[in-house]
Coordinates of N, CA, C and O in Angstrom, one line a residue:
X1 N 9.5 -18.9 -9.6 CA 8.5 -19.8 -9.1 C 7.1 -19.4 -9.6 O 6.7 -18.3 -9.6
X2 N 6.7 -20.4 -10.0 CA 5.0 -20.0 -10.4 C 3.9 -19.4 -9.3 O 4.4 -19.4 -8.1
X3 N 3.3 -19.2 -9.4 CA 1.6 -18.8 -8.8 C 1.9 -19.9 -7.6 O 2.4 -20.0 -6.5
X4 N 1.2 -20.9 -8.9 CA 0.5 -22.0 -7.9 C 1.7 -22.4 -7.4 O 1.8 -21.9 -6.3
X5 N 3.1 -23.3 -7.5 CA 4.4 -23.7 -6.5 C 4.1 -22.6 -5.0 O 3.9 -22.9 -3.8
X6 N 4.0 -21.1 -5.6 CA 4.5 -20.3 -4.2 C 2.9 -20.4 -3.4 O 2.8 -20.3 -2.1
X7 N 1.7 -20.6 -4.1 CA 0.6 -20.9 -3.1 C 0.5 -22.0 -2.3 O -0.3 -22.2 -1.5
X8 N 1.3 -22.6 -2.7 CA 1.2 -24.6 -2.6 C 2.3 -24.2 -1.1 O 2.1 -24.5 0.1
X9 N 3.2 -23.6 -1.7 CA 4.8 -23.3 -0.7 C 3.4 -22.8 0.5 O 2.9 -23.8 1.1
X10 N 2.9 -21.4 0.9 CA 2.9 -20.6 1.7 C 1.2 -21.8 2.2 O 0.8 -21.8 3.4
X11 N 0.8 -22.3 1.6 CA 0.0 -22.9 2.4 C 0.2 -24.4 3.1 O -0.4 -24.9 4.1
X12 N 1.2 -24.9 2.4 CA 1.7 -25.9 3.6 C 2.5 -25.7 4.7 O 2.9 -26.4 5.5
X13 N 2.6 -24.1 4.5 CA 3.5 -23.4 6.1 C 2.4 -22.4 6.6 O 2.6 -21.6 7.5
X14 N 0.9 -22.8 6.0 CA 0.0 -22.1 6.7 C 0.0 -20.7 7.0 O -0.3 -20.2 8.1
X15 N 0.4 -19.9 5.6 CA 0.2 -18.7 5.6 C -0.7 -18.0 4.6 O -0.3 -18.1 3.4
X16 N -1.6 -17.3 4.8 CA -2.7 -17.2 4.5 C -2.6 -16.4 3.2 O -1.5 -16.1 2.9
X17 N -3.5 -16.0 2.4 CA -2.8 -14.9 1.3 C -4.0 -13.9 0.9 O -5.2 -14.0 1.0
X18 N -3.3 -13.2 0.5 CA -4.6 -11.8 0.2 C -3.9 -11.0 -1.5 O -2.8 -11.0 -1.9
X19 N -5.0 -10.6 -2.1 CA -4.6 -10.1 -3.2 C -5.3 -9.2 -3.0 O -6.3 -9.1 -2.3
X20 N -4.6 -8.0 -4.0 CA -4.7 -6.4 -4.1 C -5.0 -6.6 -5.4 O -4.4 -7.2 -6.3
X21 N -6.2 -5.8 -5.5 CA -6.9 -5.7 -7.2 C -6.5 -3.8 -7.6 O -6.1 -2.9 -6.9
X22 N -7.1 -3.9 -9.0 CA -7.6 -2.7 -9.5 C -9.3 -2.6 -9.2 O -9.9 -3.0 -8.1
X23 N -10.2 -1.8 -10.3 CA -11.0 -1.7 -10.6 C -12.0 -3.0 -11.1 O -11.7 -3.6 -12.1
X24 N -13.1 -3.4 -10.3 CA -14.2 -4.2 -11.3 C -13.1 -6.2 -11.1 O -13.0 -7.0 -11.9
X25 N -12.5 -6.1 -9.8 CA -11.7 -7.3 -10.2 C -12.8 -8.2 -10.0 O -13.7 -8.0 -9.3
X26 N -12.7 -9.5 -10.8 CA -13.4 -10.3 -11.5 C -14.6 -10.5 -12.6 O -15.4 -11.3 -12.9
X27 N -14.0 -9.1 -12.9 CA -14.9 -8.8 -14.3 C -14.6 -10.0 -15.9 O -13.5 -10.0 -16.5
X28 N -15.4 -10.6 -16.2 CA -15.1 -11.9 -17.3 C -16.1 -12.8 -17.3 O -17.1 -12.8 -16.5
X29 N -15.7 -13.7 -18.1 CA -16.3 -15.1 -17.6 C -15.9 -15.7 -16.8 O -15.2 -15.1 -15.9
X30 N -16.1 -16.9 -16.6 CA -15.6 -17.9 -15.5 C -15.5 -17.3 -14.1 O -14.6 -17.6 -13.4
X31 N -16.7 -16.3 -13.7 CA -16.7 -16.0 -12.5 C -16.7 -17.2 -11.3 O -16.0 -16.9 -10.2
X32 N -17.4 -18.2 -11.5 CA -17.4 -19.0 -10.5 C -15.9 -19.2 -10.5 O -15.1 -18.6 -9.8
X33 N -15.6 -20.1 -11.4 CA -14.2 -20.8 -11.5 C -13.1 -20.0 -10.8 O -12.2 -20.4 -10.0
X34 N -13.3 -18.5 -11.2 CA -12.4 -17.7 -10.7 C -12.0 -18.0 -8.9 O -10.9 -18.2 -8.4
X35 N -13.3 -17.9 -8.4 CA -13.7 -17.6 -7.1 C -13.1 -19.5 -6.6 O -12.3 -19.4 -5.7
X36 N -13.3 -20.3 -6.9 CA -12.9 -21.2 -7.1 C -11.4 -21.7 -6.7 O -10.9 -22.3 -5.7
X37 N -10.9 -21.0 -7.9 CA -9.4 -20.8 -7.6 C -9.1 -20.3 -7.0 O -8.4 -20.8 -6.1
X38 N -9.4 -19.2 -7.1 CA -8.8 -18.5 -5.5 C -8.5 -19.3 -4.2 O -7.5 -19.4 -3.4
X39 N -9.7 -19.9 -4.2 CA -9.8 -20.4 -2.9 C -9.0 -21.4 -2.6 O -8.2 -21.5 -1.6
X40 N -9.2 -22.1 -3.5 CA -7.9 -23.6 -3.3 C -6.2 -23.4 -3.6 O -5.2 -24.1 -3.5
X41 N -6.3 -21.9 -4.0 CA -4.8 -21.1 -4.0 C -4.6 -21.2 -2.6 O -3.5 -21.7 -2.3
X42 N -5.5 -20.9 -1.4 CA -5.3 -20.5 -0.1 C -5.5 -18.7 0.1 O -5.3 -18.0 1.1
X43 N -5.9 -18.4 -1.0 CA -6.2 -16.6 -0.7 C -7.7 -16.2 0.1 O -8.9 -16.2 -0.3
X44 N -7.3 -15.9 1.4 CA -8.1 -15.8 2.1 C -9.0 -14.5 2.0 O -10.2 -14.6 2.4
X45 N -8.6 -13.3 1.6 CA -9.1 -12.1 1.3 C -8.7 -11.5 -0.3 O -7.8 -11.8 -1.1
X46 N -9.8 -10.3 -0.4 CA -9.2 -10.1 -1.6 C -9.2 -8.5 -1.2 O -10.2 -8.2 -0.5
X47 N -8.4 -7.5 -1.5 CA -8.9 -6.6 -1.8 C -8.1 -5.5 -2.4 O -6.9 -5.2 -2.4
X48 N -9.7 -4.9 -2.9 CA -9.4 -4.0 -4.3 C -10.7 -2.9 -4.6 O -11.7 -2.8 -4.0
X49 N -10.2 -2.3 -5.6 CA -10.7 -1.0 -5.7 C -12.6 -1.1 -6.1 O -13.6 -0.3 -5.9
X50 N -12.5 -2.3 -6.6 CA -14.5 -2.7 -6.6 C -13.8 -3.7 -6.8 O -12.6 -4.0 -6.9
X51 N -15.5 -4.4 -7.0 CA -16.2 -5.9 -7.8 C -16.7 -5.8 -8.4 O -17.4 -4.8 -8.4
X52 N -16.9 -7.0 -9.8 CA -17.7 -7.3 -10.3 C -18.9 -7.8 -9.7 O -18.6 -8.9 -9.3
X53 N -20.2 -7.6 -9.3 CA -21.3 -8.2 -8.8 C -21.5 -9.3 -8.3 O -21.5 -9.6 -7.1
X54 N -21.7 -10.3 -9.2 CA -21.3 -11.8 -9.0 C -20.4 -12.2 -8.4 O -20.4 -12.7 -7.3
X55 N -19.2 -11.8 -9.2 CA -17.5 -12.3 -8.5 C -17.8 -11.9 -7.4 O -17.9 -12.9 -6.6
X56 N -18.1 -10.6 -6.6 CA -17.9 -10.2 -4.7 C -18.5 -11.4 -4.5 O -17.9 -12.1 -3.7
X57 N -19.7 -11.9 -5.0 CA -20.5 -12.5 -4.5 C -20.4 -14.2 -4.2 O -20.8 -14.9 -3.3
X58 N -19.5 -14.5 -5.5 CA -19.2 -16.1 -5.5 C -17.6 -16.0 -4.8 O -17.0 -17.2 -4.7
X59 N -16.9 -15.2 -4.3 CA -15.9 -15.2 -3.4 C -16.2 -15.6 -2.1 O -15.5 -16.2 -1.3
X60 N -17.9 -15.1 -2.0 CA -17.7 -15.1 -0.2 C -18.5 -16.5 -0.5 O -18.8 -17.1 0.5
X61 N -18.7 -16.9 -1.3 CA -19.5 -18.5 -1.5 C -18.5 -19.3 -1.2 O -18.5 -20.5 -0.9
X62 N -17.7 -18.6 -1.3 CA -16.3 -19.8 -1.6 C -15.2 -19.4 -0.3 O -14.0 -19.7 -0.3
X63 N -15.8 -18.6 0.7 CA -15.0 -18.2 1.9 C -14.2 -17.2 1.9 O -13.7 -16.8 3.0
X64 N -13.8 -16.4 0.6 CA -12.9 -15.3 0.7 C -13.5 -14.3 0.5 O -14.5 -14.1 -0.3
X65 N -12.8 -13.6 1.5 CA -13.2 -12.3 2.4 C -13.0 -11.0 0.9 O -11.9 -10.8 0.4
X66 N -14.2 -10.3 0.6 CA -14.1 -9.1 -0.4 C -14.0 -7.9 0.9 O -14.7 -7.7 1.9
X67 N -12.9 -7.1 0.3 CA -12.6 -6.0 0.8 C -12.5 -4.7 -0.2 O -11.7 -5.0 -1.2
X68 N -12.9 -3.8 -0.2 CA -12.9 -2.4 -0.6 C -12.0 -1.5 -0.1 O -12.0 -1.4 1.1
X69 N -11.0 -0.8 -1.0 CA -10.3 -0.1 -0.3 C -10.7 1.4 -0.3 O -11.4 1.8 -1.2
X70 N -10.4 2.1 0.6 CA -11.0 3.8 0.8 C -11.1 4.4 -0.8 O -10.3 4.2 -1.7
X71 N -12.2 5.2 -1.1 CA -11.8 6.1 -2.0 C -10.2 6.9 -2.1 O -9.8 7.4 -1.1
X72 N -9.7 7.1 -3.1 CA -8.8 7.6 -2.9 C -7.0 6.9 -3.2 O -5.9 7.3 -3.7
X73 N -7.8 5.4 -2.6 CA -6.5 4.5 -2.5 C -6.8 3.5 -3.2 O -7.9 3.2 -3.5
X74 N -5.0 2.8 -3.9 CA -5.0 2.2 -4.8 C -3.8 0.6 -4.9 O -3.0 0.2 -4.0
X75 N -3.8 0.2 -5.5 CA -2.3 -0.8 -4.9 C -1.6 -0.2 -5.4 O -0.5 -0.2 -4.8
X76 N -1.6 0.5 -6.5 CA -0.3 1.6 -7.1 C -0.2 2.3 -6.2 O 1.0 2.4 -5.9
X77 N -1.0 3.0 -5.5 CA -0.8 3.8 -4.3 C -0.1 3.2 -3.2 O 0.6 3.7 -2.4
X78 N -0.3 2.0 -3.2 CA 0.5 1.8 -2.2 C 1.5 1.0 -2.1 O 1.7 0.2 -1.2
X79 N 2.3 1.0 -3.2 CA 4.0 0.7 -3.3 C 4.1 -0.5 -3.3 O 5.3 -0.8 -3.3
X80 N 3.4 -1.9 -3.3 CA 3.5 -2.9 -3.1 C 4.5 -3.4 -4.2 O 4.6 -2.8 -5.3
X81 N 5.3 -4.4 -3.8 CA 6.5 -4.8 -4.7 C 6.2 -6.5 -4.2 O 6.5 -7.4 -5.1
X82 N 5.8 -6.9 -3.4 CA 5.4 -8.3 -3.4 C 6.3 -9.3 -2.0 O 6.4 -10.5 -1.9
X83 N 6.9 -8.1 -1.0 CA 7.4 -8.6 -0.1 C 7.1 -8.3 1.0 O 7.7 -8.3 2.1
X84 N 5.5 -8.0 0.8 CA 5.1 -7.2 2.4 C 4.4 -8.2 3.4 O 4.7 -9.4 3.3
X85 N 3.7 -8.0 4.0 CA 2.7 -9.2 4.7 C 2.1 -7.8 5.5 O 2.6 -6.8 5.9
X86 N 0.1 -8.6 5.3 CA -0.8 -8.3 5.7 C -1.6 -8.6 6.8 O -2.3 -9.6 6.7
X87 N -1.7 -7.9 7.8 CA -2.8 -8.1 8.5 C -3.8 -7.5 8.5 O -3.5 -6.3 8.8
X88 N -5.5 -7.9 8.4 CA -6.4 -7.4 8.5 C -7.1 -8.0 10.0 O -7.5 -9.1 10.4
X89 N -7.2 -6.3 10.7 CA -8.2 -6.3 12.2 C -9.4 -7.4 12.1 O -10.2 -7.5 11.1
X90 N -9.5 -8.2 13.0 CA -10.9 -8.2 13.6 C -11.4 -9.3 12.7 O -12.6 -9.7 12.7
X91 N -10.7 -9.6 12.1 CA -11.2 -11.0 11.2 C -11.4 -12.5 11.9 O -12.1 -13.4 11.4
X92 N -10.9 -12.5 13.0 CA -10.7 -13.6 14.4 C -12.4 -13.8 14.7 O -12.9 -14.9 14.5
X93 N -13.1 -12.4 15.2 CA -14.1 -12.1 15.6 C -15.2 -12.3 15.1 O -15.3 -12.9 14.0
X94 N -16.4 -11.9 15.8 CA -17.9 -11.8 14.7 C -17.5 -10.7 13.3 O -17.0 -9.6 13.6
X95 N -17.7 -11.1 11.9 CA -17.9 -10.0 11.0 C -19.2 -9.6 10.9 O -20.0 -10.5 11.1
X96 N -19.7 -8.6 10.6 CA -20.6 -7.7 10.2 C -20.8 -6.9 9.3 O -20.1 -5.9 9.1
X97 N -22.1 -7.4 8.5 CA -22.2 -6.7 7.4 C -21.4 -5.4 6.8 O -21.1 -4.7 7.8
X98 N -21.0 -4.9 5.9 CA -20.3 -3.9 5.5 C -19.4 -3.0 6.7 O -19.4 -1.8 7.0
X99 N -18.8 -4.0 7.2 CA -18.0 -3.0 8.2 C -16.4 -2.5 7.8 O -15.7 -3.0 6.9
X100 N -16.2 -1.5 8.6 CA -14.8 -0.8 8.4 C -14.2 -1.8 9.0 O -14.5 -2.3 10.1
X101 N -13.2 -2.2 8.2 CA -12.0 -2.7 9.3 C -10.4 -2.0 8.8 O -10.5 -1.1 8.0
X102 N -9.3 -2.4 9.1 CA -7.9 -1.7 8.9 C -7.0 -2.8 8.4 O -6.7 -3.7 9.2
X103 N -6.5 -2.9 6.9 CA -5.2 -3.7 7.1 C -4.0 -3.2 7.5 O -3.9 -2.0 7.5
X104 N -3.2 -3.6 7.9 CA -2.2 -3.4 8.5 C -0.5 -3.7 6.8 O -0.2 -4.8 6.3
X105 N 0.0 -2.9 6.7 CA 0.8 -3.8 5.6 C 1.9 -3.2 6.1 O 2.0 -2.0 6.5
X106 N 3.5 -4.8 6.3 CA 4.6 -4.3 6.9 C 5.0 -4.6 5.5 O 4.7 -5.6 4.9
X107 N 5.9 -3.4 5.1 CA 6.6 -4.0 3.7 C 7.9 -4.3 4.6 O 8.3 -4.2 5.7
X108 N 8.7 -4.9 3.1 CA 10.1 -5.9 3.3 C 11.3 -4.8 3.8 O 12.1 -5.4 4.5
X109 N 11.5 -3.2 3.7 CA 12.1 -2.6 4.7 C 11.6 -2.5 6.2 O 12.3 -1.9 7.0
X110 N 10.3 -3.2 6.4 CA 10.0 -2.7 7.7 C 9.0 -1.7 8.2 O 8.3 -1.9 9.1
X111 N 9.0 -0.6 7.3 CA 7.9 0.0 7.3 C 6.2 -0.3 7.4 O 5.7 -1.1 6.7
X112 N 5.4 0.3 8.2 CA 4.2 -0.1 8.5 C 3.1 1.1 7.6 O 3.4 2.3 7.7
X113 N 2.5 0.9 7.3 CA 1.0 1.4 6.5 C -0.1 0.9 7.2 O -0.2 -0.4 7.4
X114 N -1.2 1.8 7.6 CA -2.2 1.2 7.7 C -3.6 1.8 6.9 O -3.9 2.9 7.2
X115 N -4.4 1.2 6.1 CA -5.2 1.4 5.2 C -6.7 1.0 5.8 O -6.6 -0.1 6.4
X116 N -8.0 1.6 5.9 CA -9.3 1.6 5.9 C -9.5 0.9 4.6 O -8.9 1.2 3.5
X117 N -10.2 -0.1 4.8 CA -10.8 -1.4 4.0 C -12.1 -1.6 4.3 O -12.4 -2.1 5.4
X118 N -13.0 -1.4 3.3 CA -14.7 -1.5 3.8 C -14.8 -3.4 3.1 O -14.4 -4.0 2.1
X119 N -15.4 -3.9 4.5 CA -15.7 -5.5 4.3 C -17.0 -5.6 3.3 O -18.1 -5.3 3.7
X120 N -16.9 -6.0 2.0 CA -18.0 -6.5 1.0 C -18.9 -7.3 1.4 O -19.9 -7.4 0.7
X121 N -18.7 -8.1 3.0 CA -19.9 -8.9 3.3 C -21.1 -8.2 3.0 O -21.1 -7.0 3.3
X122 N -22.4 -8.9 2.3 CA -23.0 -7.2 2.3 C -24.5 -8.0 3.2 O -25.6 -7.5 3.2
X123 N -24.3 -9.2 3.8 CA -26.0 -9.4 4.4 C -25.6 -10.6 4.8 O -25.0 -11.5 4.3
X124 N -26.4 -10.5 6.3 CA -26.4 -11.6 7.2 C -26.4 -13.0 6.7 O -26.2 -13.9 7.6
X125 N -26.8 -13.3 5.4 CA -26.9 -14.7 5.1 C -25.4 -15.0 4.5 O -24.9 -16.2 4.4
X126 N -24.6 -13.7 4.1 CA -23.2 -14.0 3.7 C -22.6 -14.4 4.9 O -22.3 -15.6 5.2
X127 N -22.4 -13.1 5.9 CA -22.2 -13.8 7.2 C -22.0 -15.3 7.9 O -21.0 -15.7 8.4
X128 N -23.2 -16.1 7.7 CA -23.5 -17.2 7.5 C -23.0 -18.0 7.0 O -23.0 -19.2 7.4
X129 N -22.4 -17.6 5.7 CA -21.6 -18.3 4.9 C -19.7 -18.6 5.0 O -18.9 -19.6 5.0
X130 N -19.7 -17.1 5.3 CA -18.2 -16.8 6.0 C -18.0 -17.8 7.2 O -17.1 -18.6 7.2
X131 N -19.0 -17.7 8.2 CA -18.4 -18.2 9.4 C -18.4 -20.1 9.7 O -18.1 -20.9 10.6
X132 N -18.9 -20.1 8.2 CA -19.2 -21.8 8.2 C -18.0 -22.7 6.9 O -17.8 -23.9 6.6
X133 N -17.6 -21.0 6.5 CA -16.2 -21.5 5.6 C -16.8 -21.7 4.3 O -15.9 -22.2 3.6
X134 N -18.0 -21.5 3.6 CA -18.6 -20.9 2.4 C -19.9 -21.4 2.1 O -20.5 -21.8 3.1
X135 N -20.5 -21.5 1.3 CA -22.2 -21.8 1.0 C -21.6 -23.4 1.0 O -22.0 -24.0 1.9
X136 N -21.1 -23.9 0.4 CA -21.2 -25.5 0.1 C -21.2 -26.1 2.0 O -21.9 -26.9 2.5
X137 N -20.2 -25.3 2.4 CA -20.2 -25.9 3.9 C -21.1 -25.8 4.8 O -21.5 -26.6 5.6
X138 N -21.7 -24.3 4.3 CA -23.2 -24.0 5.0 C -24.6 -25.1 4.6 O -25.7 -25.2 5.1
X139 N -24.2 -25.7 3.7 CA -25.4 -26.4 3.1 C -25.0 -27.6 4.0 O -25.7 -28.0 4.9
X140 N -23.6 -28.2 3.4 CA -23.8 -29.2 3.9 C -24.2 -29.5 5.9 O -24.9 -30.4 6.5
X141 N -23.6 -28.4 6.4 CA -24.1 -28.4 7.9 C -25.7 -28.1 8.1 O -25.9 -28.3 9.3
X142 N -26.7 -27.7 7.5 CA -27.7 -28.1 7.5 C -28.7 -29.1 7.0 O -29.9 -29.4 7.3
X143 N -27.4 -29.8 5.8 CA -28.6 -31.5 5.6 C -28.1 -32.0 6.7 O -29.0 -32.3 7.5
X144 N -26.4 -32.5 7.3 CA -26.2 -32.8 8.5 C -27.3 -32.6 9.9 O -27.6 -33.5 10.6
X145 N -27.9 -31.2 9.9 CA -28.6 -30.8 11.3 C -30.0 -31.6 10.7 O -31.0 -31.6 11.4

């Protein structure tokens, strides 16, 4: 099955998606576009070992959550084969600038991992953005107001 079929599949059953990067993910051109995609994939978080500057930055324009993983930790580090499911703490709630939060990852034996993930939000006007579902939404609810 392709990309897009299994994003199309897990978002018409309303399951959310997160990707695990290396180093510098969205380092290129077509940064917007990238962030873009993502979003209409249904990938609600990303995270990985950095960002490219812009990219962290046109992710959260576009509603997806940039996450940092601990020094130390890696997706090679952490065994992923592509049958696990994720949950990240406290995402329900208020977010706040650069906070710690925990994913939770069950892989497909069952097993549980839990990883320290620093949130990229990096300033209250991201915030703003996040909780309004991205800059285009945030705009538009203020020509609205």
């Amino acid at each position: 099955m392709s990309i897009y079929d299994a994003a199309m599949k897990y978002k018409e059953e309303g399951v959310p998606l997160v990707i695990f990067a290396g180093v510098e993910y969205g380092n290129g051109s077509s940064r917007d576009w990238a962030a873009k995609g993502t979003n209409l994939l249904g990938v609600k978080a990303v995270i990985a070992q950095s960002f490219e500057r812009i990219h962290r930055s046109n992710l959260v324009g576009m509603g997806v959550v940039p996450f940092v993983l601990e020094e130390g930790t890696t997706w090679a580090s952490l065994n992923l084969k592509g049958d696990e499911t994720v949950t990240i703490e406290g995402l329900e709630g208020p977010i706040k600038p650069r906070e710690w939060k925990k994913a939770q990852i069950t892989y497909g034996d069952g097993s549980v991992k839990e990883v320290n993930i620093l949130c990229r939000i990096d300033t209250l006007d991201e915030v703003t953005y996040m909780n309004n579902g991205g800059i285009l939404q945030t705009v538009l609810r203020d020509l609205a107001a």
